Short mmCIF file of C-alpha atoms in Angstrom, two decimals:
data_model
loop_
_atom_site.label_atom_id
_atom_site.label_comp_id
_atom_site.label_asym_id
_atom_site.label_seq_id
_atom_site.Cartn_x
_atom_site.Cartn_y
_atom_site.Cartn_z
CA UNK W 1 10.79 -30.38 -1.31
CA UNK W 2 7.87 -32.36 0.08
CA UNK W 3 5.95 -31.82 -3.16
CA UNK W 4 7.38 -31.67 -6.67
CA UNK W 5 4.04 -31.00 -8.42
CA UNK W 6 1.08 -29.09 -7.00
CA UNK W 7 -2.21 -27.57 -8.12
CA UNK W 8 -3.03 -24.12 -6.74
CA UNK W 9 -6.70 -23.13 -6.43
CA UNK W 10 -7.39 -19.39 -6.43
CA UNK W 11 -10.69 -17.59 -6.06
CA UNK W 12 -11.78 -14.75 -8.29
CA UNK W 13 -11.40 -12.51 -5.25
CA UNK W 14 -7.67 -13.25 -5.28
CA UNK W 15 -7.26 -11.07 -8.39
CA UNK W 16 -9.71 -8.34 -7.36
CA UNK W 17 -7.92 -7.49 -4.11
CA UNK W 18 -10.09 -5.42 -1.78
CA UNK W 19 -12.64 -4.72 -4.52
CA UNK W 20 -15.68 -6.92 -5.06
CA UNK W 21 -15.28 -7.04 -8.83
CA UNK W 22 -12.58 -6.35 -11.40
CA UNK W 23 -8.81 -6.58 -11.14
CA UNK W 24 -6.20 -5.20 -8.76
CA UNK W 25 -2.64 -4.92 -10.07
CA UNK W 26 -1.09 -5.40 -6.62
CA UNK W 27 -3.06 -8.62 -6.08
CA UNK W 28 -2.17 -9.92 -9.53
CA UNK W 29 1.51 -9.16 -9.04
CA UNK W 30 1.47 -10.90 -5.66
CA UNK W 31 -0.05 -14.03 -7.22
CA UNK W 32 2.45 -13.98 -10.06
CA UNK W 33 5.43 -13.54 -7.75
CA UNK W 34 4.31 -16.42 -5.52
CA UNK W 35 3.88 -18.76 -8.49
CA UNK W 36 7.18 -17.71 -10.08
CA UNK W 37 9.03 -18.13 -6.78
CA UNK W 38 7.73 -21.68 -6.41
CA UNK W 39 8.52 -22.48 -10.04
CA UNK W 40 12.08 -21.21 -9.62
CA UNK W 41 12.57 -23.71 -6.78
CA UNK W 42 11.80 -26.52 -9.21
CA UNK W 43 8.18 -27.21 -8.24
CA UNK W 44 5.83 -27.91 -11.15
CA UNK W 45 2.75 -25.68 -10.79
CA UNK W 46 -0.72 -25.75 -12.27
CA UNK W 47 -3.42 -23.24 -11.37
CA UNK W 48 -7.22 -23.19 -11.31
CA UNK W 49 -8.83 -19.79 -10.79
CA UNK W 50 -12.46 -18.87 -10.14
CA UNK W 51 -14.45 -16.18 -11.88
CA UNK W 52 -16.28 -14.49 -9.01
CA UNK W 53 -14.60 -11.14 -9.65
CA UNK W 54 -16.40 -11.02 -13.01
CA UNK W 55 -19.70 -12.80 -12.39
CA UNK W 56 -21.23 -14.59 -9.41
CA UNK W 57 -24.04 -17.08 -9.33
CA UNK W 58 -26.11 -15.10 -6.82
CA UNK W 59 -26.33 -12.30 -9.37
CA UNK W 60 -27.78 -14.75 -11.85
CA UNK W 61 -30.57 -15.73 -9.46
CA UNK W 62 -31.31 -12.07 -8.71
CA UNK W 63 -31.64 -11.33 -12.42
CA UNK W 64 -33.68 -14.42 -13.22
CA UNK W 65 -30.85 -16.21 -15.06
CA UNK W 66 -31.13 -19.97 -14.73
CA UNK W 67 -28.30 -21.84 -13.03
CA UNK W 68 -26.90 -23.52 -16.15
CA UNK W 69 -26.65 -20.19 -17.99
CA UNK W 70 -25.11 -18.47 -14.97
CA UNK W 71 -22.49 -21.22 -14.68
CA UNK W 72 -21.63 -20.84 -18.36
CA UNK W 73 -21.07 -17.11 -17.83
CA UNK W 74 -18.91 -17.89 -14.80
CA UNK W 75 -16.80 -20.34 -16.79
CA UNK W 76 -16.16 -17.66 -19.39
CA UNK W 77 -15.04 -15.41 -16.53
CA UNK W 78 -12.42 -17.98 -15.52
CA UNK W 79 -10.98 -17.83 -19.04
CA UNK W 80 -10.60 -14.05 -18.78
CA UNK W 81 -8.89 -14.42 -15.40
CA UNK W 82 -6.59 -17.14 -16.69
CA UNK W 83 -5.48 -15.05 -19.65
CA UNK W 84 -4.90 -12.07 -17.37
CA UNK W 85 -2.82 -14.19 -14.99
CA UNK W 86 -0.80 -15.64 -17.85
CA UNK W 87 0.01 -12.14 -19.04
CA UNK W 88 1.10 -10.96 -15.60
CA UNK W 89 3.22 -14.06 -14.87
CA UNK W 90 4.90 -13.76 -18.26
CA UNK W 91 5.57 -10.09 -17.70
CA UNK W 92 6.83 -10.45 -14.11
CA UNK W 93 9.17 -13.25 -15.16
CA UNK W 94 10.34 -11.18 -18.15
CA UNK W 95 9.50 -14.08 -20.41
CA UNK W 96 11.69 -16.59 -18.58
CA UNK W 97 8.72 -18.74 -17.64
CA UNK W 98 6.55 -20.50 -20.21
CA UNK W 99 2.87 -20.27 -19.26
CA UNK W 100 0.08 -22.17 -20.99
CA UNK W 101 -3.67 -21.65 -20.58
CA UNK W 102 -5.73 -24.76 -21.25
CA UNK W 103 -9.51 -24.55 -21.31
CA UNK W 104 -12.34 -27.05 -21.27
CA UNK W 105 -14.39 -24.64 -23.41
CA UNK W 106 -12.88 -24.31 -26.91
CA UNK W 107 -11.46 -20.83 -27.58
CA UNK W 108 -8.64 -21.93 -29.84
CA UNK W 109 -7.49 -18.46 -30.84
CA UNK W 110 -6.44 -17.56 -27.28
CA UNK W 111 -5.91 -20.83 -25.38
CA UNK W 112 -5.19 -24.52 -25.87
CA UNK W 113 -7.95 -27.10 -25.51
CA UNK W 114 -7.62 -29.11 -22.31
CA UNK W 115 -6.10 -32.51 -23.03
CA UNK W 116 -4.99 -34.39 -19.93
CA UNK W 117 -1.80 -35.95 -21.29
CA UNK W 118 -0.75 -32.73 -22.99
CA UNK W 119 -1.24 -30.84 -19.73
CA UNK W 120 0.91 -33.38 -17.88
CA UNK W 121 3.54 -33.11 -20.62
CA UNK W 122 3.62 -29.31 -20.26
CA UNK W 123 4.23 -29.72 -16.52
CA UNK W 124 6.97 -32.29 -17.19
CA UNK W 125 8.68 -29.69 -19.38
CA UNK W 126 8.56 -27.11 -16.59
CA UNK W 127 5.71 -24.98 -17.95
CA UNK W 128 3.20 -23.33 -15.66
CA UNK W 129 -0.28 -24.48 -16.69
CA UNK W 130 -3.46 -22.53 -15.94
CA UNK W 131 -6.70 -24.50 -16.28
CA UNK W 132 -9.67 -22.39 -17.40
CA UNK W 133 -13.29 -22.99 -18.25
CA UNK W 134 -14.02 -25.26 -15.30
CA UNK W 135 -14.92 -28.75 -16.47
CA UNK W 136 -16.80 -27.28 -19.41
CA UNK W 137 -20.14 -28.22 -17.82
CA UNK W 138 -22.51 -26.30 -15.50
CA UNK W 139 -23.32 -27.30 -11.92
CA UNK W 140 -19.63 -27.93 -11.16
CA UNK W 141 -17.60 -25.59 -8.95
CA UNK W 142 -14.04 -24.52 -9.65
CA UNK W 143 -13.10 -26.15 -6.32
CA UNK W 144 -14.15 -29.49 -7.77
CA UNK W 145 -12.39 -28.68 -11.04
CA UNK W 146 -9.18 -28.05 -9.11
CA UNK W 147 -9.37 -31.43 -7.38
CA UNK W 148 -10.12 -33.18 -10.67
CA UNK W 149 -7.31 -31.46 -12.58
CA UNK W 150 -4.88 -32.15 -9.75
CA UNK W 151 -5.64 -35.86 -9.94
CA UNK W 152 -5.65 -35.98 -13.72
CA UNK W 153 -2.20 -34.38 -13.93
CA UNK W 154 -0.77 -36.36 -11.01
CA UNK W 155 -0.27 -33.45 -8.63
CA UNK W 156 0.90 -34.46 -5.19
CA UNK W 157 -1.17 -31.88 -3.31
CA UNK W 158 -4.00 -29.41 -3.79
CA UNK W 159 -3.35 -25.94 -2.36
CA UNK W 160 -6.57 -24.05 -1.57
CA UNK W 161 -5.62 -20.37 -1.31
CA UNK W 162 -8.02 -18.35 0.82
CA UNK W 163 -8.19 -14.61 1.31
CA UNK W 164 -8.05 -13.35 4.89
CA UNK W 165 -8.59 -16.85 6.30
CA UNK W 166 -5.69 -18.76 7.87
CA UNK W 167 -7.37 -22.12 7.37
CA UNK W 168 -10.34 -24.04 8.76
CA UNK W 169 -11.64 -23.02 12.20
CA UNK W 170 -14.00 -24.54 14.73
CA UNK W 171 -16.25 -21.49 14.24
CA UNK W 172 -16.22 -18.21 12.34
CA UNK W 173 -13.22 -16.37 13.81
CA UNK W 174 -14.72 -13.00 12.80
CA UNK W 175 -17.72 -13.53 15.06
CA UNK W 176 -16.45 -16.01 17.67
CA UNK W 177 -13.33 -15.00 19.63
CA UNK W 178 -13.01 -18.57 20.91
CA UNK W 179 -12.71 -20.08 17.44
CA UNK W 180 -9.63 -22.27 17.08
CA UNK W 181 -7.69 -23.22 13.98
CA UNK W 182 -7.47 -26.84 12.89
CA UNK W 183 -3.84 -27.68 12.20
CA UNK W 184 -4.82 -31.08 10.78
CA UNK W 185 -8.27 -32.27 9.84
CA UNK W 186 -9.55 -35.54 8.45
CA UNK W 187 -11.48 -35.52 5.18
CA UNK W 188 -14.43 -37.19 6.90
CA UNK W 189 -14.62 -34.51 9.59
CA UNK W 190 -15.31 -31.88 6.94
CA UNK W 191 -17.97 -34.10 5.34
CA UNK W 192 -19.67 -34.91 8.67
CA UNK W 193 -19.74 -31.27 9.75
CA UNK W 194 -20.85 -30.11 6.29
CA UNK W 195 -18.30 -27.31 6.36
CA UNK W 196 -18.63 -24.79 3.56
CA UNK W 197 -15.07 -23.46 3.57
CA UNK W 198 -14.22 -26.02 0.87
CA UNK W 199 -16.60 -27.53 -1.67
CA UNK W 200 -17.64 -30.91 -0.23
CA UNK W 201 -17.63 -32.88 -3.51
CA UNK W 202 -14.02 -31.79 -4.04
CA UNK W 203 -13.11 -33.03 -0.55
CA UNK W 204 -14.76 -36.39 -1.25
CA UNK W 205 -12.92 -36.69 -4.57
CA UNK W 206 -9.61 -35.90 -2.85
CA UNK W 207 -10.38 -38.33 -0.01
CA UNK W 208 -11.19 -41.18 -2.36
CA UNK W 209 -7.87 -40.65 -4.15
CA UNK W 210 -5.62 -39.81 -1.17
CA UNK W 211 -4.92 -36.26 -2.37
CA UNK W 212 -3.79 -33.99 0.50
CA UNK W 213 -5.39 -30.54 0.69
CA UNK W 214 -3.80 -27.47 2.27
CA UNK W 215 -6.13 -24.59 3.18
CA UNK W 216 -4.23 -21.39 3.98
CA UNK W 217 -4.13 -17.60 3.79
CA UNK W 218 -2.62 -16.62 0.45
CA UNK W 219 -2.10 -12.99 1.47
CA UNK W 220 1.03 -13.91 3.42
CA UNK W 221 4.10 -13.96 1.17
CA UNK W 222 5.98 -17.21 0.72
CA UNK W 223 3.21 -19.45 2.03
CA UNK W 224 3.01 -21.88 -0.88
CA UNK W 225 6.79 -22.29 -0.85
CA UNK W 226 6.75 -23.07 2.87
CA UNK W 227 4.04 -25.68 2.35
CA UNK W 228 6.01 -27.37 -0.44
CA UNK W 229 9.13 -27.33 1.74
CA UNK W 230 7.28 -29.34 4.39
CA UNK W 231 5.71 -26.81 6.76
CA UNK W 232 2.00 -27.31 7.50
CA UNK W 233 0.81 -23.72 7.20
CA UNK W 234 -2.92 -23.24 7.80
CA UNK W 235 -4.91 -26.49 7.81
CA UNK W 236 -3.81 -29.79 6.32
CA UNK W 237 -6.78 -31.91 5.26
CA UNK W 238 -6.03 -35.57 4.72
CA UNK W 239 -6.34 -39.09 6.08
CA UNK W 240 -5.08 -37.98 9.49
CA UNK W 241 -7.48 -39.79 11.82
CA UNK W 242 -7.90 -37.53 14.86
CA UNK W 243 -8.25 -33.82 14.16
CA UNK W 244 -5.58 -31.58 15.67
CA UNK W 245 -6.25 -28.04 16.91
CA UNK W 246 -3.77 -25.21 17.20
CA UNK W 247 -2.40 -24.74 20.72
#
């Protein structure tokens, strides 16, 4: 395995499937099976999941909810998603896999408080750890949270799972037939081009700490295992110098 410990970043859409809001059992089972499959190969896995399937910031602005309040609601949504994912992973593994939810917002009756060394210890013991509640503060995206948690728990790579997007392209492939996929892309290229496919502060944090990022389509089965085995599926973002486009 190229990586022995990784952090997987999922969007809220990953658990809602084709629906805009809510949960889809097929999507949840797919996520659980992918995580369990990687865990069974000996890779230590932590997960950060968004809350967009429950509440999105643009709704807050439409309803006159200030940003800080909207972000707090979104962080609560990530806790719901994390608990749902824990339940599905536990059920799909028939209890063979120990799953812990750790949250930056105290909800002690349903999840553990996030403590960095305890989280790393859980991973050392082979537990799957799901980080909920963002950083516990507004104005911070779950993309940034994922990069921070990956570094704090000494993950070797950050896996950004996208839905219906194979990676980072030169243009929007849905509107531009000439758009080409980046196989490798330097951190600084994303910053210079101000690309929105990944949260820029998270890219800068990863760059400053030499954390490789893989951006890929999560809908395809076995993708995260292939990445950990050494295959560069989608786009690898790192200190690569010259960007490389798909042939």
